[in-house]
Coordinates of C-alpha atoms and ligand atoms in Angstrom, one line a residue:
X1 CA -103.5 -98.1 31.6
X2 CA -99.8 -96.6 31.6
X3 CA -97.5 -96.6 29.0
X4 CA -95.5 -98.8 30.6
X5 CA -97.7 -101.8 31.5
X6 CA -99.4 -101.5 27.5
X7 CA -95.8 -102.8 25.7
X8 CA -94.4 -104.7 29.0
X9 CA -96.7 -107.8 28.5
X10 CA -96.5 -110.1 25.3
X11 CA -96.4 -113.4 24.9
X12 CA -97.3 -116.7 22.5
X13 CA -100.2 -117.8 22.9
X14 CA -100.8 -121.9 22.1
X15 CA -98.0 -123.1 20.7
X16 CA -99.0 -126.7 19.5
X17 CA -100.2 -125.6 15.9
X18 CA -97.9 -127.9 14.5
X19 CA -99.6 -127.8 10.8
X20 CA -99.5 -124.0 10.9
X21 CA -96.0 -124.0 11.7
X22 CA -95.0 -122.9 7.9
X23 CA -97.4 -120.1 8.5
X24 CA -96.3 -119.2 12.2
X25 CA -92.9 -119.1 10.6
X26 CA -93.5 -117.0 8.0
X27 CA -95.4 -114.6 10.0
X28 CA -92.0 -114.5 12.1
X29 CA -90.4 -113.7 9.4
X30 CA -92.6 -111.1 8.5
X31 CA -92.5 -109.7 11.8
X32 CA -88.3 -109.6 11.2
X33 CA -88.7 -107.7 8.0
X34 CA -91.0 -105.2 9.7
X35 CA -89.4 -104.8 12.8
X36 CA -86.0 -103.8 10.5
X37 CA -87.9 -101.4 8.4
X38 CA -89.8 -100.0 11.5
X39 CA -86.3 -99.3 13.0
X40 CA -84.6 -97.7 10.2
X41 CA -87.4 -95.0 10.0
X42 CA -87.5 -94.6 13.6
X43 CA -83.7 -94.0 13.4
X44 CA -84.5 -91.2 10.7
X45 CA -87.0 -89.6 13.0
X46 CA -84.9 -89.8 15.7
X47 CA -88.0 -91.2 18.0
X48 CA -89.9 -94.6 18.8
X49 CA -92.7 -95.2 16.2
X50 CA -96.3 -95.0 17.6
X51 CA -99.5 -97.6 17.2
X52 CA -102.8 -97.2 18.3
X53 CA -105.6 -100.2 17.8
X54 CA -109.2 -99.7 18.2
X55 CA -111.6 -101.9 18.3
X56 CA -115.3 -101.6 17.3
X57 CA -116.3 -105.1 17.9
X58 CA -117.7 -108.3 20.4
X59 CA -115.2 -110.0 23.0
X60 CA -113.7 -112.2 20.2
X61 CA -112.7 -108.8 18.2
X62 CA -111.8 -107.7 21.3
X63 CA -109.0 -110.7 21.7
X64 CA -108.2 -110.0 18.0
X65 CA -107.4 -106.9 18.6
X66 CA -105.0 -108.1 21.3
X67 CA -103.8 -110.5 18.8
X68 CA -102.9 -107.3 16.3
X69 CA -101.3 -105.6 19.1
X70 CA -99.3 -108.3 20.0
X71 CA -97.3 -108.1 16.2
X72 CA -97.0 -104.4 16.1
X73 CA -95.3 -104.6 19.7
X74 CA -93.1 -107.4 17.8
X75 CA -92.3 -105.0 15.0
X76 CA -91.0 -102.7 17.0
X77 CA -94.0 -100.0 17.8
X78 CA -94.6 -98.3 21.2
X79 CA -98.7 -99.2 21.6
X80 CA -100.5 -95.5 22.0
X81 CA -104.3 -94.7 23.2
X82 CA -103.7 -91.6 20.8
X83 CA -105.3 -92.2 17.3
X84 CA -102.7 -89.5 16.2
X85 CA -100.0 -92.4 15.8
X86 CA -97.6 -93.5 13.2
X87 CA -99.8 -96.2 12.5
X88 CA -103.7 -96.9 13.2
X89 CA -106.0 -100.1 12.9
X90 CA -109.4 -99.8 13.4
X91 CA -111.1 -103.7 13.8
X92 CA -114.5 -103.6 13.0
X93 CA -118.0 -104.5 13.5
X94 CA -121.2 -104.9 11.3
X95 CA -123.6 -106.5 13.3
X96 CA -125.7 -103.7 13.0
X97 CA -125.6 -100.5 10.8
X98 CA -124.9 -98.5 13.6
X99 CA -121.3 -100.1 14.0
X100 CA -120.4 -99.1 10.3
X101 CA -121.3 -95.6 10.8
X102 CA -119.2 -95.6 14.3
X103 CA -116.4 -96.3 12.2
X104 CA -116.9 -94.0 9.0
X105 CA -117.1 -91.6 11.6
X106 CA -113.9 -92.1 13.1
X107 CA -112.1 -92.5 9.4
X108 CA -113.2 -88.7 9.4
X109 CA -111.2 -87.8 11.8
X110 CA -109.0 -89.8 10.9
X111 CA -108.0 -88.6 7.4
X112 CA -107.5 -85.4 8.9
X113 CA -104.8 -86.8 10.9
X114 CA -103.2 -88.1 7.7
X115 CA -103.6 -84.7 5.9
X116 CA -100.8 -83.6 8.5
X117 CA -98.9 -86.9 8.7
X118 CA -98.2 -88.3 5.0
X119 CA -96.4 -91.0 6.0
X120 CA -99.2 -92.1 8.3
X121 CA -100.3 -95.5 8.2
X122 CA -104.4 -96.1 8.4
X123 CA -105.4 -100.0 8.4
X124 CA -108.9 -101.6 8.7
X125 CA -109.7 -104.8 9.4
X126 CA -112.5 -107.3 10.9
X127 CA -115.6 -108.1 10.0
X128 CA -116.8 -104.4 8.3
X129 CA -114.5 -105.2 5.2
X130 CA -115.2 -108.8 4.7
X131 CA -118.9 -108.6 4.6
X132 CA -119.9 -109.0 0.4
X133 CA -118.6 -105.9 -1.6
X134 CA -117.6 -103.8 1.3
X135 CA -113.7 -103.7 0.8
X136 CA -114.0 -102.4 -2.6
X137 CA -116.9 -99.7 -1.4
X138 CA -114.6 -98.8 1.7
X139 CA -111.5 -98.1 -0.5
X140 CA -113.7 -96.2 -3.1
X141 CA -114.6 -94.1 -0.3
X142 CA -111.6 -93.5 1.9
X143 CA -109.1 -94.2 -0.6
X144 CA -106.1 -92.5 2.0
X145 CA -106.4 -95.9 3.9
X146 CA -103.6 -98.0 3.6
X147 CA -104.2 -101.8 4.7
X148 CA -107.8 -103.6 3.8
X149 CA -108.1 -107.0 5.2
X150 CA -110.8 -109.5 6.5
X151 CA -111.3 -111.9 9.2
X152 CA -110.3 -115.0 8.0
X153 CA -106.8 -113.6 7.0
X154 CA -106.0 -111.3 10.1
X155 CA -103.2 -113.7 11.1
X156 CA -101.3 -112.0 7.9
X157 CA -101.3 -108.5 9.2
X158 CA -97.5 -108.7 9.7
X159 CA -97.1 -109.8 5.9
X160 CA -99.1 -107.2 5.2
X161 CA -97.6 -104.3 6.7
X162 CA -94.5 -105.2 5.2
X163 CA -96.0 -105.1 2.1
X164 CA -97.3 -101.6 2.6
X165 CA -93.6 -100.5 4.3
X166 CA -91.1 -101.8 1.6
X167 CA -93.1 -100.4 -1.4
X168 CA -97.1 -100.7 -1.4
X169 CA -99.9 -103.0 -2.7
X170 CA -101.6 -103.7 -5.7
X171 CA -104.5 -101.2 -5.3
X172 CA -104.9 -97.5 -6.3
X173 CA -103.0 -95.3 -4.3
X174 CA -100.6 -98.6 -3.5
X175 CA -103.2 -99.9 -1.0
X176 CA -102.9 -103.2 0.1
X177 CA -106.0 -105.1 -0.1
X178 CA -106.4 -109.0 1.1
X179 CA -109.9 -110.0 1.1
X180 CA -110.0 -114.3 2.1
X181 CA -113.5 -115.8 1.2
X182 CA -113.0 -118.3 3.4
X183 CA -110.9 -120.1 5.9
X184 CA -109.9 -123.4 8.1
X185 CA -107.2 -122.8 9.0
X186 CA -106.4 -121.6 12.9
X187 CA -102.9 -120.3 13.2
X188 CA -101.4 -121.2 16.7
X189 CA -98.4 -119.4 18.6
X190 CA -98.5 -116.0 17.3
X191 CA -97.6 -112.8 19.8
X192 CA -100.5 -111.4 22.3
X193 CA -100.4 -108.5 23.9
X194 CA -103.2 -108.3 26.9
X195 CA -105.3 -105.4 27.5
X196 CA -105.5 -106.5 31.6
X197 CA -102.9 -108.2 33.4
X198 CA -105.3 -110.6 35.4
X199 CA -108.0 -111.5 32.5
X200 CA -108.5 -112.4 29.6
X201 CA -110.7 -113.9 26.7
X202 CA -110.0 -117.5 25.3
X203 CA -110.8 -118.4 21.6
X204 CA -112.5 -121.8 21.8
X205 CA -113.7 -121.5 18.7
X206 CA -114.4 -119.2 15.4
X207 CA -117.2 -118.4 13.3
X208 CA -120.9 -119.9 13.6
X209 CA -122.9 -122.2 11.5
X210 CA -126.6 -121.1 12.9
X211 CA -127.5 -118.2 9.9
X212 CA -129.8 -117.1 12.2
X213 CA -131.5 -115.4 9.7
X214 CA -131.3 -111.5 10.8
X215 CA -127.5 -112.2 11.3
X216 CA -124.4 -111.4 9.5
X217 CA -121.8 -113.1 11.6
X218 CA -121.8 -116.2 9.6
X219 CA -120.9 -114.7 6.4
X220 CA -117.9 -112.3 8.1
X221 CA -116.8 -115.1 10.3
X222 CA -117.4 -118.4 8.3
X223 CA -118.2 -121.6 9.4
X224 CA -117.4 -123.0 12.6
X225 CA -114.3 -124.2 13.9
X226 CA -113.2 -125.5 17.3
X227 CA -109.8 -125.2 18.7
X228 CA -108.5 -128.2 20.1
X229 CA -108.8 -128.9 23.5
X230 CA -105.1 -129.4 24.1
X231 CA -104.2 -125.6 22.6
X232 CA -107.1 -124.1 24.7
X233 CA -106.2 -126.0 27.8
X234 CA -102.3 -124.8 27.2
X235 CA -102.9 -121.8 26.8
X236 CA -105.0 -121.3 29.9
X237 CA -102.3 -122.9 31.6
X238 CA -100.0 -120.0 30.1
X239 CA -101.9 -117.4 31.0
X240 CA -102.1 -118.4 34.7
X241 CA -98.2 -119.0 34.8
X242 CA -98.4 -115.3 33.4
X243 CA -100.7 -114.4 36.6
X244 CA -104.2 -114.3 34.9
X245 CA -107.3 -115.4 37.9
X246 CA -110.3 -114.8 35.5
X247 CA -110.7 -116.4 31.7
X248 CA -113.0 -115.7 29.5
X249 CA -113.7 -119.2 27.1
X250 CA -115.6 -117.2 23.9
X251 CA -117.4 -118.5 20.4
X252 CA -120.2 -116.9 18.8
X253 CA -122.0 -120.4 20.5
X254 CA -119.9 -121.9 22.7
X255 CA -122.5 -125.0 23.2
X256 CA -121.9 -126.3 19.9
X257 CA -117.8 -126.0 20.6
X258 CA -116.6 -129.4 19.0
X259 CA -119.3 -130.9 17.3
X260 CA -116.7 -130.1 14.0
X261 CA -114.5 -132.5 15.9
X262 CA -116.0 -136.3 15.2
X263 CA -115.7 -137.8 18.6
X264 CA -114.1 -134.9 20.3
X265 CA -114.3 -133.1 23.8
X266 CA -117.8 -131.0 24.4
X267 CA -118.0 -127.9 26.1
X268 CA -118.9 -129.0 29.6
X269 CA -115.8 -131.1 30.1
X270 CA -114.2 -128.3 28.1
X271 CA -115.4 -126.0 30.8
X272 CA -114.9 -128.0 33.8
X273 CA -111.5 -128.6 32.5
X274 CA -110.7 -124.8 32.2
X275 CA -111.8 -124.5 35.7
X276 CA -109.6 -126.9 37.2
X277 CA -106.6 -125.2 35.8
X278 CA -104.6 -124.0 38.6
X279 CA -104.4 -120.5 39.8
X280 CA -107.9 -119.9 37.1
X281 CA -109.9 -118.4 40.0
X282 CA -112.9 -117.6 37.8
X283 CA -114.4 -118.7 34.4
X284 CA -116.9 -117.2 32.0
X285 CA -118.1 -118.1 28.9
X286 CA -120.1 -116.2 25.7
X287 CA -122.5 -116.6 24.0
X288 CA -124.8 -119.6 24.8
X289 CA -127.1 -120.7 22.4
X290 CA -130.5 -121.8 23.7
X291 CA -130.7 -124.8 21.4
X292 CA -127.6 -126.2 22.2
X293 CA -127.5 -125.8 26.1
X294 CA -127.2 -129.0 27.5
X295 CA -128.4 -130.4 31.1
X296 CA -125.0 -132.1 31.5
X297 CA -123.5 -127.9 30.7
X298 CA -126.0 -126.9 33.9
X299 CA -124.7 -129.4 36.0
X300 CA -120.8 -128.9 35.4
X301 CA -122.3 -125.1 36.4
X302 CA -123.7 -126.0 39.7
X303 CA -120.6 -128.1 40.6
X304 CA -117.9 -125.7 40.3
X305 CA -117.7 -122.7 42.4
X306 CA -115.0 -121.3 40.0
X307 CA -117.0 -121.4 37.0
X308 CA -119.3 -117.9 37.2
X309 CA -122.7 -117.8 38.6
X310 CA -123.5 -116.1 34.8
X311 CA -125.6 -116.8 31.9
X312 CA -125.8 -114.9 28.9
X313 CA -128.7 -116.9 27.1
X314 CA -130.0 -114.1 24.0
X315 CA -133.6 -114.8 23.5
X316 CA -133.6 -112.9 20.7
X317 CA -138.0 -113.2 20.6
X318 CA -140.6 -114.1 22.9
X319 CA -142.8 -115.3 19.9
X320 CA -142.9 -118.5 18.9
X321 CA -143.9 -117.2 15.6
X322 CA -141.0 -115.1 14.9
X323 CA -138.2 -117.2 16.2
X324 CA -139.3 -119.8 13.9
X325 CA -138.8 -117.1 11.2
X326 CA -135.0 -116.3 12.7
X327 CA -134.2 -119.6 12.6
X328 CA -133.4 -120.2 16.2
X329 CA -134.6 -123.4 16.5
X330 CA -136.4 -123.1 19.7
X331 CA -140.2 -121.8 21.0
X332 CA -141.1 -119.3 24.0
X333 CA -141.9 -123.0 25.8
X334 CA -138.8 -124.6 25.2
X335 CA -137.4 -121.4 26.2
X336 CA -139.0 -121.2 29.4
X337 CA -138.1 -124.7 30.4
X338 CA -134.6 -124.6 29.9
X339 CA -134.8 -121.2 32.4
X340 CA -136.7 -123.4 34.9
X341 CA -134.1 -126.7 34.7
X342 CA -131.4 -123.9 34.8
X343 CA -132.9 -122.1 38.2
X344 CA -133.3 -125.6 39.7
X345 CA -129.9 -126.5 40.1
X346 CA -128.8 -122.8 40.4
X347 CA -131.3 -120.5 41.7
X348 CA -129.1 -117.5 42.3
X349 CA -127.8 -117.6 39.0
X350 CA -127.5 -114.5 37.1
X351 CA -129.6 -114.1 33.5
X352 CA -129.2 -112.3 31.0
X353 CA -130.3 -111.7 27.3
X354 CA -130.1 -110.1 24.0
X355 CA -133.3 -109.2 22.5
X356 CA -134.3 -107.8 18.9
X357 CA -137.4 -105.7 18.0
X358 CA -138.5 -105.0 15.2
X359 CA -137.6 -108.2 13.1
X360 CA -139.6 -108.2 9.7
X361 CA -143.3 -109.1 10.2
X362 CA -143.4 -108.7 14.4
X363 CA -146.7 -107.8 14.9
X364 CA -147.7 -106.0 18.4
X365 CA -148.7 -109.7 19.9
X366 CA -145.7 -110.7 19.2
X367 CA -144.1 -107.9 20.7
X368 CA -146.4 -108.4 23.9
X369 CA -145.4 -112.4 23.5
X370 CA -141.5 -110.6 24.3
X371 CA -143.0 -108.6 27.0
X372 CA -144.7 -111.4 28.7
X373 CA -141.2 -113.6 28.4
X374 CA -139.5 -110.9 29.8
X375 CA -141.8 -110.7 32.8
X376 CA -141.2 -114.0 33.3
X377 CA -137.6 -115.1 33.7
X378 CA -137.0 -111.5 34.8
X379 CA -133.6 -111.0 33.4
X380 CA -130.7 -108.8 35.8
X381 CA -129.8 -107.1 32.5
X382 CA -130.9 -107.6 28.9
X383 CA -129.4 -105.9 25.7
X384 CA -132.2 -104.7 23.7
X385 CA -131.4 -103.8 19.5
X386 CA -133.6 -102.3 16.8
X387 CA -133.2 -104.9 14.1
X388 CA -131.1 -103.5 11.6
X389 CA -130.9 -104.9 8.1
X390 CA -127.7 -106.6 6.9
X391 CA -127.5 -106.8 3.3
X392 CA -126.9 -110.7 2.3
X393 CA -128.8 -112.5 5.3
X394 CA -132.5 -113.8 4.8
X395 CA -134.4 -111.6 6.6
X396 CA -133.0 -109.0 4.6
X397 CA -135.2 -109.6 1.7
X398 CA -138.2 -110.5 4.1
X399 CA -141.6 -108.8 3.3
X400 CA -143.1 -106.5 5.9
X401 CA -140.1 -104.0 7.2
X402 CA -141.2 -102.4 10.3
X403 CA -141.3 -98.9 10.2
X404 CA -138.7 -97.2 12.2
X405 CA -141.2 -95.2 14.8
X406 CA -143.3 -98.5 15.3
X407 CA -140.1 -100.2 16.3
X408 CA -138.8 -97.8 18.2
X409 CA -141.7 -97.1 20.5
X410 CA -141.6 -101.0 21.2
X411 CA -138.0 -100.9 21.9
X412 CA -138.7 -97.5 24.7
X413 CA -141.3 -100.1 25.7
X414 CA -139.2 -103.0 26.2
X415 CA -136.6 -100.8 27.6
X416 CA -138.0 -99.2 30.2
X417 CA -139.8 -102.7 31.6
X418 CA -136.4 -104.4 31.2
X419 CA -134.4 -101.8 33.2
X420 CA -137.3 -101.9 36.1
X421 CA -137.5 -105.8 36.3
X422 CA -133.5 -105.3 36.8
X423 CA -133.7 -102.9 39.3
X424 CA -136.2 -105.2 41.6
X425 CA -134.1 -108.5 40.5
X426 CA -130.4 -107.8 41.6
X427 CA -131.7 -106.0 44.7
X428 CA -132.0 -109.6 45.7
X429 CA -128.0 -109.7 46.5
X430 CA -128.0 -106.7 48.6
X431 CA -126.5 -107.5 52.1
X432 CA -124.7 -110.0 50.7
X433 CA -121.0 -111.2 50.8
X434 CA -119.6 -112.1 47.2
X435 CA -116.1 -111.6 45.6
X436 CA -115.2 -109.3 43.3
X437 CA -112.6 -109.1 40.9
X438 CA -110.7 -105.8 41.2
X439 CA -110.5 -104.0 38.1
X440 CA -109.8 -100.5 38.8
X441 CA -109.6 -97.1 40.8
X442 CA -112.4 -94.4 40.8
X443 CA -110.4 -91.3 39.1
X444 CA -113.3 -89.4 40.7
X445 CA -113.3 -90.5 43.9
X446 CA -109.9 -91.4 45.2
X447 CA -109.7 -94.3 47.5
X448 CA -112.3 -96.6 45.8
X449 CA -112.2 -99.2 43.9
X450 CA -114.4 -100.9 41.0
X451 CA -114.7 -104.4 40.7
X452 CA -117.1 -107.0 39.0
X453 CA -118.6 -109.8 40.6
X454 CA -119.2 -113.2 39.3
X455 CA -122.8 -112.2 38.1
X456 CA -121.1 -109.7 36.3
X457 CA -122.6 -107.0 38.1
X458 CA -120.1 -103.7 39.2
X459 CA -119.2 -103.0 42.6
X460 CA -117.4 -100.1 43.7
X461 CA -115.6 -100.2 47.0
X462 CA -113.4 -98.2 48.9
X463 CA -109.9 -100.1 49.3
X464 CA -105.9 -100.2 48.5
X465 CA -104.8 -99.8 45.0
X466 CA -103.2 -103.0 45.5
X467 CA -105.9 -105.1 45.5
X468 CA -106.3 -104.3 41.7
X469 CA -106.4 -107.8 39.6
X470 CA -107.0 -109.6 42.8
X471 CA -110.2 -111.0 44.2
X472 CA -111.7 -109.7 47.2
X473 CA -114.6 -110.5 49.4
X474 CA -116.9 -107.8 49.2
X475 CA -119.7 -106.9 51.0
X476 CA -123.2 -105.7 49.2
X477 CA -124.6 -102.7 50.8
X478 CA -126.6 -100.8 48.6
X479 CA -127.7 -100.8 44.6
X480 CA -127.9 -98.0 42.8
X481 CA -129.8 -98.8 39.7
X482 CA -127.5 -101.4 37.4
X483 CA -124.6 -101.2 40.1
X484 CA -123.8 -101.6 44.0
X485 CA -121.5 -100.0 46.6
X486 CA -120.1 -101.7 49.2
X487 CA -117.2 -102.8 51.4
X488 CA -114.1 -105.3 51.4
X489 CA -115.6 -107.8 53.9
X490 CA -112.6 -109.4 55.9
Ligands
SAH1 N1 -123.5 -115.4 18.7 C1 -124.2 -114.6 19.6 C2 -124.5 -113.2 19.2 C3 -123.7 -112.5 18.3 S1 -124.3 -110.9 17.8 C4 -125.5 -115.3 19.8 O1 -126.0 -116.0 19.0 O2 -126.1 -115.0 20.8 C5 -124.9 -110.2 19.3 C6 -126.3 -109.8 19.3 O3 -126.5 -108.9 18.3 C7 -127.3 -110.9 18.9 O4 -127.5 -111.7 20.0 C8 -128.5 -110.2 18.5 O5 -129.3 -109.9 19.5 C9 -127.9 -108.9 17.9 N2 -128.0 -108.8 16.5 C10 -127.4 -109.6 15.5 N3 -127.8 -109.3 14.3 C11 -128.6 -108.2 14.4 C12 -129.3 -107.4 13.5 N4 -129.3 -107.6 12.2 N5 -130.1 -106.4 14.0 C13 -130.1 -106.1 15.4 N6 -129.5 -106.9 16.3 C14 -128.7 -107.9 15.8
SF4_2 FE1 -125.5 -114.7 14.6 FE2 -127.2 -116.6 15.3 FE3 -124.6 -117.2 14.9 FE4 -125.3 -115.8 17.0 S1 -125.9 -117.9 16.6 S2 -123.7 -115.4 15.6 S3 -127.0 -114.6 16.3 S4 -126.1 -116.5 13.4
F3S3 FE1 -119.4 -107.6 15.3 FE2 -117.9 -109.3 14.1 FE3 -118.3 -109.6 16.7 S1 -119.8 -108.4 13.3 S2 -120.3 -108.7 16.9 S3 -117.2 -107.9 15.7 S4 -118.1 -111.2 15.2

């Protein structure tokens, strides 16, 4: 991505909030006050001020991210890949322990960017800071950063930058910290800056009320709450007049999208009206939850050749056991049979899966129960996690921890039979004609292009440079592994 095309495109997104128009306004303002402050030190410097955002996170931090980027372009920052910048945000993760160490590893680096740069601003934001207690630990620790805030709060960032400019917050070391327990509010209209030209994700709605019982997302995201249908629908219909082909509709469970809404729109006419949007050539959603996938979802699925021949559908366990202890609300069985309703209207349809091992009590059955599952809807790609303990959740607190070498030798286990089973699955396509969205050139290998097809999988093919953000017809010649090569079939 140039320079050039990362501060060219911003724009509102939505637009109908109108009881959040006190708080789109004095976000405005905000951005204003900024923007005057950010150009009065720029003028001192005698150059542009820099930004660089980072995110750590899911799709939906993803399109937060684009959201953050968005009001820094506002306030007058030239958006940077370079970490050395004026200013940095990191928006985090915490799903699992691993994604807090990614970032204290980065603040390392970072701080020694600030060590050279005093005026340097360092921000964090996301779900690592709002989990219970960790603001406070994160500015005991790196007390050089400048800006804590949450989730439930990130449409403030302006308001809190200004703070932080025009004289500092509260905290030791004048750091700014906003922590929000909770939220309802959605705040409409504010600035986006895209990361791609011809895609992008679409908030349907925030947070989750499952507490699967492993997971922390409820309590860094709150409970859930749907977007209206009119402000999703708009801004779809934005996006397109902006010259977007492929959305993106994402909620930690889409399925349940508007049951907060008495009498509302569900997701499949949701869906089948995001499909019908013209110029949306493609449609994907994330993340489906088993419990809540409905037959009339399956058949809006089969009917529309715009709406992606994808399912993510996270299993999670093949024990009945130890779902019931996760809280999923479903068995192996009921698993099974959605999989087979699913494949009988769509047989071609792509699956795939999230899977944890090493949840608190799994025995080996009902590690071979995940085994057996696996064997059985034979997934083209699965995600496969050590379960890592979040402090606050259920299972946290759950008797019979599984040591780390008995879970990992199931997970190398797992691993190995879910990468084979993909191998042998999504050689089914090969020969094939399918279209593939055009996402990039091969730096390597001049000439070719990479491109994903509506099972998600990557193609590479060779082909004009202008045929980026376009879809072509491709045809499947061979698979290498978890991708194919192939050629532009005209
Ligand atoms: N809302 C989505 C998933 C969000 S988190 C859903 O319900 O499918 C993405 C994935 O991270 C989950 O599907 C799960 O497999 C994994 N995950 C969540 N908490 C975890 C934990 N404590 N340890 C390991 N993996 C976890
Ligand atoms: Fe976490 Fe479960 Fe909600 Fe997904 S559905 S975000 S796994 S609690
Ligand atoms: Fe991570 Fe927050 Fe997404 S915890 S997975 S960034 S909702």
């Amino acid at each position: 991505m140039t320079e050039n095309t990362k501060n060219t495109s911003i724009w509102d997104a939505g637009g109908f909030g109108d009881e959040d128009l006190t708080e789109l306004a004095l976000q405005e303002n905000a951005i204003l006050n900024v923007r005057k402050l950010v150009g009065e030190i720029s003028e001192m410097k005698g150059r542009p001020l820099t930004a660089c955002v980072r995110s750590f996170g899911c799709q939906m931090n993803a399109r937060d991210s684009e959201k953050l980027s968005g009001v820094l372009l506002r306030c007058g920052y030239l958006l940077t890949d370079d970490e050395d910048a004026d200013l940095v945000i990191f928006n985090t993760c915490t799903v699992r322990d691993t994604a807090n160490t990614r970032v204290y590893g980065r603040l390392g680096q970072i701080h020694h960017f600030k060590k050279s740069r005093k005026d340097m601003i360092v921000c964090i934001c996301g779900c690592m800071p709002q989990a219970e207690g960790a603001a406070e630990e994160i500015h005991r620790r790196f007390p050089f950063i400048d800006i804590i805030f949450g989730t439930h709060n990130l449409f403030r960032f302006a308001t809190l930058l200004y703070e932080k400019l025009s004289g500092g917050g509260a905290g030791k070391n004048g750091t700014v910290i906003e922590i929000w327990k909770d939220t309802q509010q959605i705040v409409e209209g504010l600035p986006v800056r895209r990361e791609y030209p011809w895609k992008s994700g679409v908030n349907i709605s925030f947070g989750c009320n499952n507490f699967c019982t492993y997971c922390i997302v409820p309590y860094v995201r709150g409970r859930e709450r749907s977007r209206s249908p009119r402000e999703i629908i708009h801004e779809i219909e934005r996006l397109s007049e902006d010259g977007v082909i492929e959305i993106m509709l994402l909620g930690q469970n889409v399925n349940s999208y508007g049951n907060d809404i008495p009498g509302g729109m569900r997701f499949p006419e949701l869906l089948a009206r995001a499909a019908e949007v013209p110029g949306i050539e493609r449609v994907r959603f994330m993340t489906s939850h088993p419990k809540d996938l409905s037959d009339e979802l399956i058949d809006v699925m089969a009917g529309s050749p715009k709406i992606a021949d994808h399912l993510h559908l996270p299993v999670q366990s093949g024990s009945s056991r130890v779902l019931h202890v996760m809280n999923r609300r479903y068995t192996k069985e009921d698993y099974l049979a959605l999989v087979e309703r699913i494949r009988a209207k769509m047989p071609d349809i792509s699956l795939t899966t999230d899977i944890i091992v090493g949840f608190p009590g799994e025995t080996e059955s009902d590690f071979l129960e995940t085994l057996d599952l696996v064997r059985r809807v034979r997934y083209d790609s699965a995600f496969t996690f050590l379960y890592s303990v979040r402090s606050g959740t259920l299972a946290a607190d759950m008797p019979d921890q599984i040591p780390h070498e008995i879970a990992q030798e199931r997970f190398d286990r797992l691993l190995t039979e879910v990468q084979q089973i993909a191998n042998e699955t999504i050689a089914r396509h090969v020969g094939k004609t399918m279209t593939a969205l055009a996402e990039s050139t091969d730096p390597k290998e001049p000439g070719m292009l990479s491109g994903r097809l509506g099972n998600n999988i990557m193609i590479h093919f060779p082909g004009p440079a202008d045929r980026i953000g376009t879809m072509v017809p491709v045809r499947i010649l061979k698979q290498h592994g978890f991708y194919y090569t192939g050629e532009i079939a005209e």
